[in-house]
Amino acid sequence: MIKNVLQLLEKSADIYPEKRAFSDQEGFVTYRDTVSQAKAVGTYLTGFGRQNSAVAIMLDKSKETLVSFMGTVYSGNFYVPIDENMPEDRVKKIFGVVRPFMIIADIKNREKAESVADGVPVALYGDIAVTKAEEEKLREVRAKSIDTDPVYALFTSGSTGVPKGVVCCHRSVVDYSDWLVETFGFDSRTVFGNQTPFYFSMSVLDIYATIRSGGELHILPRKYFTFPMKLLVYMNEKQINAIYWVPTMLCLVANMRALERNDMPFLKKILFAGESMPVKQLNIWRKYVPDALYANLFGPTEITDIGVYYIVDREFTDDESLPIGRACDNVGVLILNGEDKEAAAGEMGELCIRGSFLALGYYNDETKTNSSFVQNPLNTQYPDLIYRTGDIVSVNERGELLYHGRRDFQIKRQGNRIELGEIEAAAGGMSEVEACACIYEKQKIILFYQGLGVSQEDLQNMVEKKLPSYMFPDIYIKLPRFPVNANGKIDRKGLREGYLSGEIRELGNV
């Protein structure tokens, strides 16, 4: 019985001990070395006597980061990836929620780690990776573990300005990786070209499909994503044959005409998720890489990564939209209307998910957990948990799910899920700001604000100190006062209409 993700790693290490597991521009670690170094890290962490507690990982994206993840799990604890470029204010908020007992950093990030630690010890990866492994200690830890123990917590945007920590357990990750390998045929010959950050749920596919199949995960250099020609040449050099990217990056390659000038003979599986994939750019990829499998994957962090998927099986015109497909195996899909009844054929409703892919909930936030992970309203006979995604969908005549947008203030941008309320909370924290509101229109975040003594420059500087770059507003608009609706609330619909019509100045004077 597989009840721990480390069993996936160890099985591959037994079969392919000298094969590359994780690699980057600087080198690689074999499966044997990954297990050895991860056990060293795990042994070090067991010395703190903690179990099912958080370890923050603050390393530059590298193979060492991945070994740190596995080492944390060996210690019976769960890892929390921290973006090394994240503003300190946001890191402190995350630490305030998850309360790590240890921060693992590299030399480059040591100073930043210590500045946000607030008494939490900081260990350098290079120092602890040479710890002598104590097999008996690790066996004791493993013997106590069960499949609902947490593996990781990934932090997403929170509407109140406090990030939400989604906690996923061993059972969810094991089941998800099994589905991936069976559905897409990943095996020991698979070489993933990793694009997504490790604090983003899409990386779960790259990591765990790799160790489940005995493949290789190669971290593509971030700098090459601004130079698509160099990126494709590099991918061919590394014989990358599978990718799982956000559509923004696929579109960048297509729009820069890099595919016209580079054959991609190795690339056979092209998966994407995190935002809508424009068919126009997909058709460019299909034209120049015609023999690859293409799949549109869909799901939030709260269901490990994916709940529904669509393998592209027909032609689409440039102005069509891709379906998001059908439920993954062992995933239950419900579409609920506004009365929490099952939506009728063709009717739009909220996508809800049930099954073993579900996360455990939000760390240290029972209220948010209980509002999103709820009893299935279609079943009142026994406990039957579902996750309310907030995504509005319908079913077409082929039985495929179609995506129609969100029911709340949450957006998906460049593969990142963002609560507009968190941006508003950051801007509203400036004492001179009397009111503010965000909308998302034409792929841009627009921040409206009101306040006599606030300048755009000062507000922008403050917001950018509090939020990661992918959440920065694209446009700032100062209003004399906000339009309000009948309930006395900010009229967001009016803001949107005024922005689109160009009458925003008149709206501000209502």
Short mmCIF file of N, CA, C and O in Angstrom, two decimals, residues 98-196:
data_model
loop_
_atom_site.label_atom_id
_atom_site.label_comp_id
_atom_site.label_asym_id
_atom_site.label_seq_id
_atom_site.Cartn_x
_atom_site.Cartn_y
_atom_site.Cartn_z
N VAL A 98 1.39 30.15 9.11
CA VAL A 98 1.85 28.76 9.13
C VAL A 98 2.83 28.45 10.26
O VAL A 98 3.03 27.31 10.64
N ARG A 99 3.50 29.47 10.78
CA ARG A 99 4.40 29.34 11.94
C ARG A 99 5.42 28.21 11.76
O ARG A 99 5.41 27.21 12.49
N PRO A 100 6.33 28.34 10.82
CA PRO A 100 7.32 27.29 10.61
C PRO A 100 8.27 27.16 11.80
O PRO A 100 8.52 28.15 12.50
N PHE A 101 8.75 25.96 12.03
CA PHE A 101 9.72 25.78 13.11
C PHE A 101 11.15 25.85 12.59
O PHE A 101 12.10 25.87 13.37
N MET A 102 11.29 25.90 11.25
CA MET A 102 12.62 25.96 10.64
C MET A 102 12.50 26.61 9.27
O MET A 102 11.50 26.43 8.57
N ILE A 103 13.52 27.37 8.90
CA ILE A 103 13.64 27.92 7.55
C ILE A 103 14.91 27.36 6.94
O ILE A 103 15.99 27.49 7.52
N ILE A 104 14.78 26.71 5.80
CA ILE A 104 15.95 26.24 5.06
C ILE A 104 16.22 27.24 3.94
O ILE A 104 15.33 27.54 3.14
N ALA A 105 17.43 27.77 3.91
CA ALA A 105 17.80 28.78 2.93
C ALA A 105 19.13 28.42 2.29
O ALA A 105 19.82 27.49 2.72
N ASP A 106 19.48 29.15 1.23
CA ASP A 106 20.82 29.06 0.68
C ASP A 106 21.57 30.34 1.03
O ASP A 106 21.01 31.27 1.64
N ILE A 107 22.84 30.38 0.69
CA ILE A 107 23.66 31.54 1.07
C ILE A 107 23.08 32.83 0.51
O ILE A 107 23.01 33.86 1.19
N LYS A 108 22.61 32.79 -0.74
CA LYS A 108 22.08 33.99 -1.38
C LYS A 108 20.88 34.55 -0.63
O LYS A 108 20.72 35.78 -0.52
N ASN A 109 20.04 33.68 -0.09
CA ASN A 109 18.81 34.13 0.55
C ASN A 109 18.87 34.12 2.08
O ASN A 109 17.87 34.36 2.74
N ARG A 110 20.04 33.86 2.61
CA ARG A 110 20.16 33.76 4.07
C ARG A 110 19.79 35.06 4.77
O ARG A 110 19.03 35.05 5.76
N GLU A 111 20.28 36.18 4.26
CA GLU A 111 20.02 37.46 4.92
C GLU A 111 18.53 37.77 4.95
O GLU A 111 17.98 38.20 5.97
N LYS A 112 17.86 37.54 3.82
CA LYS A 112 16.42 37.80 3.77
C LYS A 112 15.67 36.86 4.71
O LYS A 112 14.74 37.27 5.41
N ALA A 113 16.09 35.58 4.72
CA ALA A 113 15.44 34.62 5.60
C ALA A 113 15.56 35.04 7.06
O ALA A 113 14.59 34.99 7.83
N GLU A 114 16.73 35.51 7.44
CA GLU A 114 16.95 35.94 8.82
C GLU A 114 16.16 37.19 9.15
O GLU A 114 15.71 37.38 10.29
N SER A 115 15.93 38.05 8.16
CA SER A 115 15.21 39.30 8.42
C SER A 115 13.72 39.07 8.64
O SER A 115 13.05 39.91 9.26
N VAL A 116 13.19 37.95 8.13
CA VAL A 116 11.76 37.66 8.32
C VAL A 116 11.54 36.55 9.34
O VAL A 116 10.39 36.19 9.62
N ALA A 117 12.60 36.00 9.89
CA ALA A 117 12.50 34.79 10.71
C ALA A 117 11.75 35.01 12.02
O ALA A 117 11.04 34.11 12.49
N ASP A 118 11.92 36.17 12.64
CA ASP A 118 11.26 36.47 13.91
C ASP A 118 11.48 35.36 14.94
O ASP A 118 10.55 34.84 15.56
N GLY A 119 12.74 34.97 15.07
CA GLY A 119 13.11 33.97 16.07
C GLY A 119 13.14 32.55 15.57
O GLY A 119 13.64 31.65 16.27
N VAL A 120 12.63 32.30 14.37
CA VAL A 120 12.68 30.95 13.81
C VAL A 120 14.10 30.67 13.32
O VAL A 120 14.69 31.50 12.62
N PRO A 121 14.70 29.53 13.66
CA PRO A 121 16.07 29.25 13.22
C PRO A 121 16.16 29.10 11.70
O PRO A 121 15.24 28.61 11.05
N VAL A 122 17.28 29.55 11.15
CA VAL A 122 17.56 29.45 9.71
C VAL A 122 18.72 28.50 9.52
O VAL A 122 19.78 28.66 10.13
N ALA A 123 18.55 27.48 8.69
CA ALA A 123 19.61 26.52 8.39
C ALA A 123 19.98 26.62 6.92
O ALA A 123 19.10 26.74 6.06
N LEU A 124 21.27 26.58 6.63
CA LEU A 124 21.72 26.59 5.25
C LEU A 124 21.66 25.18 4.68
O LEU A 124 22.13 24.22 5.30
N TYR A 125 21.11 25.08 3.48
CA TYR A 125 20.98 23.77 2.86
C TYR A 125 22.33 23.06 2.78
O TYR A 125 22.43 21.87 3.08
N GLY A 126 23.36 23.78 2.37
CA GLY A 126 24.68 23.16 2.21
C GLY A 126 25.21 22.56 3.50
O GLY A 126 25.97 21.58 3.46
N ASP A 127 24.82 23.13 4.63
CA ASP A 127 25.28 22.60 5.92
C ASP A 127 24.53 21.35 6.34
O ASP A 127 25.12 20.39 6.84
N ILE A 128 23.23 21.35 6.12
CA ILE A 128 22.44 20.22 6.64
C ILE A 128 22.37 19.04 5.67
O ILE A 128 22.06 17.92 6.08
N ALA A 129 22.69 19.27 4.39
CA ALA A 129 22.63 18.18 3.41
C ALA A 129 23.77 17.18 3.59
O ALA A 129 23.77 16.14 2.93
N VAL A 130 24.72 17.48 4.47
CA VAL A 130 25.82 16.55 4.74
C VAL A 130 25.66 15.87 6.10
O VAL A 130 26.56 15.18 6.57
N THR A 131 24.50 16.06 6.72
CA THR A 131 24.21 15.38 7.98
C THR A 131 24.23 13.87 7.77
O THR A 131 23.77 13.38 6.74
N LYS A 132 24.75 13.15 8.73
CA LYS A 132 24.76 11.69 8.63
C LYS A 132 23.35 11.18 8.83
O LYS A 132 22.70 11.45 9.84
N ALA A 133 22.86 10.44 7.85
CA ALA A 133 21.50 9.92 7.92
C ALA A 133 21.38 8.89 9.04
O ALA A 133 22.25 8.03 9.20
N GLU A 134 20.32 9.00 9.81
CA GLU A 134 20.05 8.04 10.88
C GLU A 134 18.79 7.25 10.50
O GLU A 134 17.66 7.69 10.72
N GLU A 135 19.02 6.10 9.90
CA GLU A 135 17.95 5.32 9.33
C GLU A 135 16.89 4.93 10.36
O GLU A 135 15.69 4.91 10.06
N GLU A 136 17.32 4.62 11.58
CA GLU A 136 16.36 4.20 12.60
C GLU A 136 15.39 5.33 12.95
O GLU A 136 14.18 5.11 13.08
N LYS A 137 15.92 6.53 13.07
CA LYS A 137 15.05 7.69 13.33
C LYS A 137 14.03 7.87 12.21
O LYS A 137 12.85 8.13 12.44
N LEU A 138 14.51 7.76 10.98
CA LEU A 138 13.63 7.95 9.84
C LEU A 138 12.57 6.86 9.75
O LEU A 138 11.43 7.12 9.36
N ARG A 139 12.96 5.63 10.12
CA ARG A 139 11.98 4.54 10.14
C ARG A 139 10.89 4.81 11.19
O ARG A 139 9.71 4.52 10.97
N GLU A 140 11.29 5.34 12.33
CA GLU A 140 10.33 5.65 13.38
C GLU A 140 9.33 6.70 12.92
O GLU A 140 8.13 6.62 13.18
N VAL A 141 9.85 7.71 12.22
CA VAL A 141 8.98 8.76 11.68
C VAL A 141 7.99 8.17 10.69
O VAL A 141 6.79 8.44 10.73
N ARG A 142 8.50 7.34 9.78
CA ARG A 142 7.65 6.75 8.74
C ARG A 142 6.57 5.87 9.36
O ARG A 142 5.42 5.84 8.88
N ALA A 143 6.92 5.15 10.39
CA ALA A 143 5.96 4.23 11.02
C ALA A 143 4.77 4.98 11.60
O ALA A 143 3.66 4.44 11.70
N LYS A 144 4.99 6.23 11.97
CA LYS A 144 3.91 7.03 12.57
C LYS A 144 3.06 7.74 11.52
O LYS A 144 1.98 8.26 11.84
N SER A 145 3.52 7.77 10.29
CA SER A 145 2.83 8.57 9.28
C SER A 145 1.61 7.84 8.72
O SER A 145 1.58 6.61 8.65
N ILE A 146 0.62 8.62 8.32
CA ILE A 146 -0.56 8.08 7.66
C ILE A 146 -0.81 8.89 6.38
O ILE A 146 -0.23 9.97 6.20
N ASP A 147 -1.69 8.38 5.53
CA ASP A 147 -1.81 9.00 4.21
C ASP A 147 -2.54 10.34 4.22
O ASP A 147 -2.56 11.04 3.21
N THR A 148 -3.14 10.72 5.35
CA THR A 148 -3.77 12.04 5.43
C THR A 148 -2.88 13.07 6.12
O THR A 148 -3.32 14.18 6.39
N ASP A 149 -1.64 12.70 6.40
CA ASP A 149 -0.68 13.69 6.91
C ASP A 149 -0.31 14.65 5.77
O ASP A 149 -0.28 14.27 4.60
N PRO A 150 0.00 15.91 6.09
CA PRO A 150 0.29 16.89 5.04
C PRO A 150 1.66 16.68 4.40
O PRO A 150 2.61 16.24 5.05
N VAL A 151 1.73 16.98 3.10
CA VAL A 151 2.99 16.96 2.35
C VAL A 151 3.51 18.38 2.18
O VAL A 151 4.70 18.64 2.33
N TYR A 152 2.61 19.30 1.87
CA TYR A 152 3.03 20.69 1.62
C TYR A 152 1.87 21.63 1.90
O TYR A 152 0.70 21.22 1.98
N ALA A 153 2.20 22.91 2.02
CA ALA A 153 1.20 23.98 2.04
C ALA A 153 1.64 25.03 1.03
O ALA A 153 2.78 25.50 1.07
N LEU A 154 0.75 25.34 0.10
CA LEU A 154 1.02 26.38 -0.90
C LEU A 154 0.11 27.56 -0.62
O LEU A 154 -1.10 27.38 -0.42
N PHE A 155 0.69 28.75 -0.63
CA PHE A 155 -0.08 29.93 -0.27
C PHE A 155 -0.59 30.66 -1.50
O PHE A 155 0.17 30.97 -2.42
N THR A 156 -1.90 30.90 -1.50
CA THR A 156 -2.56 31.63 -2.58
C THR A 156 -3.04 32.96 -2.03
O THR A 156 -3.02 33.22 -0.83
N SER A 157 -3.52 33.80 -2.92
CA SER A 157 -4.00 35.11 -2.54
C SER A 157 -5.23 35.00 -1.65
O SER A 157 -6.07 34.11 -1.81
N GLY A 158 -5.34 35.91 -0.67
CA GLY A 158 -6.49 35.92 0.24
C GLY A 158 -7.24 37.24 0.14
O GLY A 158 -6.63 38.30 0.05
N SER A 159 -8.57 37.19 0.18
CA SER A 159 -9.39 38.38 -0.04
C SER A 159 -9.23 39.42 1.06
O SER A 159 -9.48 40.60 0.85
N THR A 160 -8.82 39.02 2.26
CA THR A 160 -8.67 39.97 3.36
C THR A 160 -7.28 40.56 3.44
O THR A 160 -6.99 41.34 4.34
N GLY A 161 -6.40 40.18 2.52
CA GLY A 161 -5.04 40.67 2.56
C GLY A 161 -4.08 39.69 3.21
O GLY A 161 -2.87 39.89 3.19
N VAL A 162 -4.62 38.61 3.80
CA VAL A 162 -3.78 37.57 4.40
C VAL A 162 -3.78 36.36 3.47
O VAL A 162 -4.85 35.81 3.18
N PRO A 163 -2.62 35.92 2.99
CA PRO A 163 -2.57 34.75 2.08
C PRO A 163 -3.17 33.51 2.73
O PRO A 163 -3.11 33.33 3.95
N LYS A 164 -3.75 32.64 1.89
CA LYS A 164 -4.36 31.39 2.36
C LYS A 164 -3.41 30.23 2.08
O LYS A 164 -2.92 30.08 0.97
N GLY A 165 -3.17 29.41 3.09
CA GLY A 165 -2.27 28.27 2.95
C GLY A 165 -3.05 26.99 2.68
O GLY A 165 -3.69 26.44 3.59
N VAL A 166 -3.00 26.50 1.44
CA VAL A 166 -3.71 25.28 1.08
C VAL A 166 -2.83 24.08 1.44
O VAL A 166 -1.69 23.97 0.97
N VAL A 167 -3.36 23.19 2.26
CA VAL A 167 -2.60 22.04 2.74
C VAL A 167 -3.05 20.78 2.02
O VAL A 167 -4.24 20.44 2.03
N CYS A 168 -2.11 20.08 1.38
CA CYS A 168 -2.42 18.84 0.67
C CYS A 168 -1.71 17.66 1.33
O CYS A 168 -0.57 17.79 1.81
N CYS A 169 -2.38 16.52 1.34
CA CYS A 169 -1.86 15.35 2.04
C CYS A 169 -1.29 14.32 1.08
O CYS A 169 -1.43 14.42 -0.14
N HIS A 170 -0.65 13.30 1.65
CA HIS A 170 -0.02 12.24 0.87
C HIS A 170 -1.02 11.54 -0.05
O HIS A 170 -0.73 11.29 -1.22
N ARG A 171 -2.19 11.21 0.48
CA ARG A 171 -3.17 10.47 -0.32
C ARG A 171 -3.53 11.23 -1.58
O ARG A 171 -3.62 10.66 -2.67
N SER A 172 -3.76 12.54 -1.45
CA SER A 172 -4.13 13.35 -2.61
C SER A 172 -3.04 13.36 -3.66
O SER A 172 -3.30 13.21 -4.85
N VAL A 173 -1.79 13.55 -3.22
CA VAL A 173 -0.68 13.64 -4.16
C VAL A 173 -0.41 12.28 -4.82
O VAL A 173 -0.14 12.20 -6.02
N VAL A 174 -0.49 11.21 -4.06
CA VAL A 174 -0.28 9.87 -4.62
C VAL A 174 -1.35 9.55 -5.65
O VAL A 174 -1.04 9.09 -6.76
N ASP A 175 -2.61 9.81 -5.32
CA ASP A 175 -3.69 9.53 -6.27
C ASP A 175 -3.56 10.39 -7.52
O ASP A 175 -3.78 9.92 -8.64
N TYR A 176 -3.22 11.65 -7.33
CA TYR A 176 -3.07 12.56 -8.47
C TYR A 176 -1.93 12.10 -9.39
O TYR A 176 -2.08 12.04 -10.61
N SER A 177 -0.80 11.72 -8.79
CA SER A 177 0.34 11.28 -9.61
C SER A 177 0.02 9.97 -10.34
O SER A 177 0.44 9.78 -11.49
N ASP A 178 -0.73 9.09 -9.70
CA ASP A 178 -1.14 7.85 -10.38
C ASP A 178 -1.99 8.17 -11.60
O ASP A 178 -1.79 7.57 -12.68
N TRP A 179 -2.93 9.10 -11.43
CA TRP A 179 -3.79 9.47 -12.57
C TRP A 179 -2.96 10.08 -13.70
O TRP A 179 -3.16 9.77 -14.87
N LEU A 180 -2.01 10.93 -13.36
CA LEU A 180 -1.18 11.57 -14.37
C LEU A 180 -0.42 10.56 -15.21
O LEU A 180 -0.41 10.62 -16.45
N VAL A 181 0.24 9.64 -14.54
CA VAL A 181 1.08 8.67 -15.24
C VAL A 181 0.23 7.75 -16.12
O VAL A 181 0.58 7.45 -17.26
N GLU A 182 -0.91 7.34 -15.59
CA GLU A 182 -1.78 6.46 -16.37
C GLU A 182 -2.39 7.19 -17.57
O GLU A 182 -2.47 6.64 -18.67
N THR A 183 -2.80 8.43 -17.37
CA THR A 183 -3.51 9.17 -18.42
C THR A 183 -2.58 9.63 -19.53
O THR A 183 -2.92 9.54 -20.72
N PHE A 184 -1.41 10.11 -19.18
CA PHE A 184 -0.51 10.71 -20.17
C PHE A 184 0.69 9.83 -20.53
O PHE A 184 1.52 10.22 -21.35
N GLY A 185 0.78 8.68 -19.92
CA GLY A 185 1.84 7.75 -20.29
C GLY A 185 3.24 8.22 -19.96
O GLY A 185 4.20 7.89 -20.67
N PHE A 186 3.39 8.98 -18.89
CA PHE A 186 4.74 9.37 -18.47
C PHE A 186 5.50 8.13 -18.01
O PHE A 186 4.94 7.24 -17.36
N ASP A 187 6.80 8.08 -18.34
CA ASP A 187 7.61 6.94 -17.92
C ASP A 187 9.04 7.40 -17.70
O ASP A 187 9.32 8.60 -17.66
N SER A 188 9.95 6.42 -17.57
CA SER A 188 11.34 6.75 -17.23
C SER A 188 12.04 7.54 -18.34
O SER A 188 13.09 8.13 -18.12
N ARG A 189 11.45 7.56 -19.53
CA ARG A 189 12.04 8.32 -20.64
C ARG A 189 11.56 9.77 -20.67
O ARG A 189 12.05 10.57 -21.45
N THR A 190 10.59 10.10 -19.81
CA THR A 190 10.03 11.45 -19.80
C THR A 190 11.02 12.44 -19.20
O THR A 190 11.59 12.19 -18.13
N VAL A 191 11.22 13.55 -19.90
CA VAL A 191 12.05 14.65 -19.39
C VAL A 191 11.17 15.90 -19.36
O VAL A 191 10.87 16.49 -20.40
N PHE A 192 10.73 16.29 -18.16
CA PHE A 192 9.89 17.47 -18.01
C PHE A 192 10.73 18.73 -18.08
O PHE A 192 11.80 18.82 -17.46
N GLY A 193 10.23 19.71 -18.84
CA GLY A 193 10.83 21.04 -18.83
C GLY A 193 10.02 21.92 -17.91
O GLY A 193 8.97 22.45 -18.29
N ASN A 194 10.48 22.08 -16.67
CA ASN A 194 9.71 22.80 -15.66
C ASN A 194 9.77 24.30 -15.87
O ASN A 194 10.85 24.88 -15.94
N GLN A 195 8.61 24.94 -15.95
CA GLN A 195 8.52 26.40 -16.06
C GLN A 195 7.94 27.03 -14.81
O GLN A 195 8.36 28.11 -14.41
N THR A 196 6.96 26.39 -14.20
CA THR A 196 6.21 27.04 -13.12
C THR A 196 7.01 27.09 -11.82
O THR A 196 7.79 26.19 -11.51
#
